Amino acid sequence: MSDNQQSTRGRPRVALVTCTDLPDLEPDDRLLLAPLAARGVRVDTVTWDDPGVDWPDYDLVVLRSTWDYIARRDEFVAWAATVPRLANPADVVAWNTDKRYLDDLSAAGVPTVPTTWIAPGAPWRQPEQGEYVVKPAVGAGSLDSGRYDLADPDHRRLAADHLARLGAAGRTAMVQPYLSAVDTAGETALLFAGGPTGPVFSHAIRKGAMLTGPDLPTGELFRPERIDPRTATPEQLAVAEKTLTAVPGGSGRLLYARVDVIPGPDGSPVLVELELTEPSLFLGHTEGAADRFADAIVAHLRAT
């Protein structure tokens, strides 16, 4: 949006998009409200599936805690395609809401966790031993995910039951070896806020191990996490930058990005997930993070 357009419409108007279960956003996202107001931005909190919202009336629509889309992904992706000035863009949303994007990143040379994809009804030949993670290709918040020790007969049965449950719901499953370093080093999330030429590193946090055993449905939107600040290493930053470079269409269009890595068997960081749709930004865990993301929104507004 040009400065002239901005002046004729007055204060820029931004929608922070959530879901009906979190009508006032989740607490971390609310940390954006005061910095945006201080920058002269009018903010509305709206749910993505509210038919009464006039999306073209917003100067920017920012996806935040839309965590109920999992069971309605097709509807969510179709909705995103109708929204002007969506961040992140609708084609990114369509690509990033199915974790089979990991194959694209692996093909681009990004170190990723080896993944086997199991279509609904397809068999999985279980290894004789080793720990594996079973989770849906479309999912968030570690829900419908489990950790299985295949040397244990009960775990072998439970893993097969988990896959059957996902398949019966028409969901593609993914199976990955469990990286044991997460139990000690944890998972590192690197947060990026959009800059003039693409996302700029903002801060990093450590997440403790989330999966302690087989999948046990909780009925929650996400599983609680233990979060601590962390200093990103040069190796982690290098993997994150390589990951963002491989995003289809280029990373310059992104308002935000979260890159999650875990030490692999040799200690080098490997990509677990690239979150470009509705990731927690962990703004409350690093001083200045909310201001950096508010600045990124303002910059995005000026470029729109």
XYZ file of C-alpha atoms in Angstrom:
304
model
C 0.000 0.000 0.000
C 1.380 3.429 -0.938
C 1.682 6.244 1.605
C -1.031 8.113 -0.333
C -3.452 5.214 -0.102
C -2.610 4.887 3.568
C -3.373 8.554 4.229
C -6.718 8.483 2.410
C -7.942 5.541 4.435
C -6.537 6.721 7.765
C -5.004 4.254 10.171
C -4.142 0.912 8.569
C -6.486 -1.876 9.600
C -5.133 -5.335 10.374
C -6.989 -8.553 11.180
C -5.337 -11.019 13.546
C -7.066 -14.274 12.678
C -7.916 -16.900 15.273
C -10.460 -19.688 15.817
C -13.718 -19.908 17.743
C -12.018 -21.728 20.630
C -9.677 -18.750 21.114
C -11.870 -15.737 20.256
C -9.511 -13.300 22.008
C -6.330 -14.891 20.649
C -4.008 -16.985 22.741
C -1.994 -15.057 25.377
C 1.246 -14.905 23.404
C -0.476 -13.373 20.364
C -2.103 -10.727 22.538
C 1.368 -9.325 23.158
C 1.181 -7.874 19.627
C -1.790 -5.635 20.390
C -0.064 -2.839 22.328
C 2.971 -2.551 19.991
C 0.694 -2.380 16.953
C -1.512 0.267 18.568
C 1.605 2.271 19.414
C 2.520 2.161 15.720
C -0.860 3.545 14.678
C -2.319 0.235 13.504
C -5.958 -0.590 14.166
C -6.307 -4.277 15.041
C -9.382 -6.509 14.928
C -9.397 -10.060 16.259
C -11.539 -12.253 13.999
C -12.204 -15.949 13.460
C -11.306 -17.387 10.084
C -14.666 -19.092 9.521
C -16.874 -16.130 10.460
C -19.081 -15.567 7.382
C -19.784 -11.983 8.401
C -16.200 -10.752 8.052
C -15.434 -8.494 5.094
C -11.877 -9.614 4.419
C -11.157 -7.143 1.574
C -11.761 -4.330 4.051
C -8.467 -5.113 5.789
C -5.093 -3.765 4.737
C -3.485 -6.972 6.003
C -4.883 -10.268 7.297
C -2.461 -12.081 9.588
C -2.978 -15.753 10.393
C -2.414 -16.461 14.052
C -4.102 -19.037 16.301
C -6.287 -20.792 13.690
C -5.646 -24.108 15.388
C -8.972 -25.772 14.648
C -8.353 -26.099 10.910
C -6.856 -29.587 11.153
C -10.148 -31.449 10.677
C -11.210 -28.937 7.998
C -8.022 -28.364 6.066
C -9.656 -28.319 2.617
C -12.142 -25.710 3.803
C -9.357 -23.685 5.439
C -7.146 -23.729 2.343
C -10.114 -22.762 0.133
C -10.935 -19.899 2.502
C -7.330 -18.672 2.479
C -7.410 -18.488 -1.318
C -10.271 -15.970 -1.128
C -8.573 -13.551 1.277
C -6.718 -10.575 -0.202
C -3.479 -9.497 1.470
C -3.141 -12.659 3.539
C 0.026 -13.306 5.520
C 1.425 -15.712 4.978
C 0.111 -16.060 1.385
C -2.548 -18.624 0.484
C -0.273 -20.730 -1.723
C 2.186 -20.985 1.170
C -0.674 -22.038 3.443
C -1.738 -24.768 1.009
C 1.842 -26.084 0.788
C 2.700 -25.803 4.470
C -0.431 -27.336 6.031
C 0.509 -30.799 4.741
C 3.811 -32.021 6.147
C 4.651 -33.733 2.891
C 6.381 -30.418 2.188
C 9.296 -32.084 4.007
C 9.984 -34.078 0.840
C 10.352 -30.836 -1.133
C 12.777 -29.432 1.422
C 14.770 -32.650 1.558
C 15.042 -32.643 -2.244
C 16.386 -29.081 -1.979
C 19.194 -30.286 0.268
C 17.745 -29.372 3.659
C 18.687 -31.971 6.325
C 15.376 -33.420 7.483
C 14.213 -36.294 9.648
C 13.759 -39.381 7.415
C 10.032 -39.856 6.899
C 7.847 -42.684 5.637
C 4.373 -41.700 4.438
C 1.506 -44.134 4.976
C -1.644 -43.513 2.937
C -5.005 -44.518 4.448
C -5.323 -48.298 4.301
C -1.714 -48.847 3.217
C 0.433 -51.282 5.228
C 3.499 -50.375 7.265
C 6.198 -52.961 7.688
C 7.392 -52.274 11.182
C 11.125 -52.472 11.938
C 12.007 -55.072 14.539
C 13.265 -52.474 17.002
C 13.935 -48.802 17.525
C 11.803 -45.886 18.649
C 9.514 -44.266 16.097
C 7.054 -41.399 16.005
C 3.674 -41.810 14.320
C 1.677 -38.677 13.541
C -0.671 -37.282 10.881
C 0.636 -35.449 7.825
C -1.948 -32.741 8.546
C -1.733 -31.851 12.198
C -0.528 -29.322 14.737
C 0.290 -29.003 18.410
C 1.605 -32.604 18.621
C -1.963 -33.880 18.677
C -2.699 -37.397 17.370
C 1.027 -38.130 17.705
C 2.711 -40.952 19.565
C 6.122 -42.417 20.355
C 6.601 -46.161 20.120
C 9.409 -48.539 21.116
C 9.062 -51.288 18.527
C 11.014 -53.776 20.636
C 7.973 -53.770 22.936
C 5.112 -55.993 21.659
C 2.498 -53.742 23.257
C 3.981 -50.698 21.529
C 4.009 -52.543 18.202
C 0.296 -53.219 18.584
C -0.450 -49.668 19.698
C 1.526 -48.224 16.772
C -0.486 -50.380 14.350
C -3.699 -49.271 16.057
C -2.615 -45.624 15.781
C -1.996 -45.970 12.042
C -5.332 -47.741 11.591
C -7.084 -44.953 13.489
C -5.548 -42.275 11.291
C -6.294 -44.276 8.150
C -9.919 -44.836 9.135
C -10.275 -41.054 9.378
C -8.858 -40.686 5.861
C -5.626 -39.168 7.144
C -2.181 -39.842 5.708
C 0.269 -40.789 8.448
C 3.974 -40.128 8.753
C 6.470 -42.332 10.544
C 9.847 -41.006 11.661
C 12.666 -42.389 13.779
C 12.602 -40.813 17.226
C 15.627 -38.561 17.693
C 16.692 -39.258 21.268
C 18.616 -35.988 21.560
C 15.292 -34.245 22.075
C 15.146 -35.845 25.539
C 18.316 -34.022 26.589
C 18.937 -31.094 24.248
C 15.286 -30.474 23.481
C 13.915 -28.992 20.284
C 15.005 -25.546 19.104
C 12.520 -23.231 17.426
C 14.051 -20.338 15.476
C 11.670 -17.429 14.913
C 11.921 -15.068 11.946
C 10.062 -11.806 11.306
C 9.637 -10.472 7.778
C 12.072 -7.848 6.604
C 12.499 -5.850 3.370
C 14.016 -8.844 1.557
C 12.632 -11.694 3.610
C 12.397 -12.987 7.163
C 15.072 -11.803 9.595
C 16.047 -13.866 12.629
C 14.362 -12.600 15.788
C 14.900 -15.093 18.598
C 15.006 -18.764 19.545
C 13.439 -20.907 22.234
C 13.904 -24.420 23.577
C 11.009 -26.835 23.761
C 11.211 -29.895 25.958
C 10.328 -33.357 24.710
C 6.622 -33.574 23.926
C 6.138 -37.276 23.234
C 6.661 -39.698 26.091
C 4.720 -42.687 24.776
C 1.811 -43.878 22.649
C -0.872 -41.513 21.427
C -3.483 -40.698 24.044
C -6.241 -38.385 22.769
C -6.638 -35.326 25.026
C -9.411 -33.309 23.372
C -7.183 -30.221 23.482
C -6.187 -27.853 20.677
C -2.521 -28.414 21.505
C -0.382 -30.147 24.085
C 1.181 -27.982 26.800
C 4.845 -27.219 26.217
C 7.748 -26.274 28.437
C 9.413 -23.261 26.830
C 12.744 -21.622 27.717
C 14.818 -18.972 25.908
C 17.712 -20.315 23.869
C 20.679 -18.885 21.975
C 20.699 -20.237 18.431
C 23.962 -21.731 17.206
C 25.533 -20.841 13.844
C 24.775 -24.390 12.660
C 21.091 -24.074 13.559
C 20.860 -20.691 11.866
C 22.494 -22.108 8.734
C 19.897 -24.910 8.526
C 17.101 -22.392 9.081
C 18.380 -20.071 6.346
C 18.738 -22.979 3.916
C 15.186 -24.067 4.743
C 13.721 -20.625 4.107
C 15.619 -20.301 0.838
C 13.852 -23.464 -0.368
C 10.290 -22.198 0.260
C 8.352 -22.274 -3.044
C 7.914 -18.787 -4.444
C 10.736 -17.445 -2.298
C 10.890 -16.399 1.327
C 10.622 -12.672 0.588
C 6.808 -12.871 0.768
C 6.759 -14.252 4.295
C 5.681 -12.168 7.267
C 6.920 -14.765 9.737
C 8.508 -18.181 9.876
C 9.379 -20.710 12.537
C 12.010 -23.352 11.894
C 12.114 -26.283 14.344
C 15.303 -28.338 14.564
C 16.624 -31.209 16.684
C 20.156 -32.659 16.843
C 20.448 -35.652 14.539
C 22.410 -38.845 15.259
C 25.712 -37.046 14.602
C 24.727 -33.964 16.601
C 24.112 -31.748 13.572
C 20.730 -29.986 13.465
C 18.032 -31.501 11.290
C 14.706 -29.971 10.377
C 11.651 -31.330 12.164
C 9.074 -28.829 10.916
C 8.836 -25.545 9.059
C 5.906 -23.560 10.457
C 4.566 -20.910 8.065
C 0.820 -20.999 8.743
C -0.156 -20.504 12.382
C 2.901 -21.099 14.561
C 3.280 -19.925 18.106
C 5.802 -17.080 17.927
C 6.828 -17.238 21.609
C 6.872 -13.456 21.824
C 6.845 -13.454 25.609
C 10.103 -15.338 25.969
C 12.528 -12.782 24.528
C 12.730 -9.063 25.188
C 11.759 -6.991 22.158
C 10.253 -9.882 20.183
C 6.737 -8.414 20.102
C 8.115 -5.076 18.890
C 10.109 -6.785 16.137
C 7.033 -8.597 14.886
C 4.954 -5.415 15.073
C 7.626 -3.677 12.989
C 7.459 -6.542 10.487
C 3.679 -6.081 10.178
C 4.123 -2.343 9.576
C 6.776 -3.034 6.931
C 4.447 -5.565 5.311
C 1.674 -2.975 5.245
C 3.917 -0.472 3.486
C 4.914 -3.053 0.901
C 1.345 -4.201 0.170
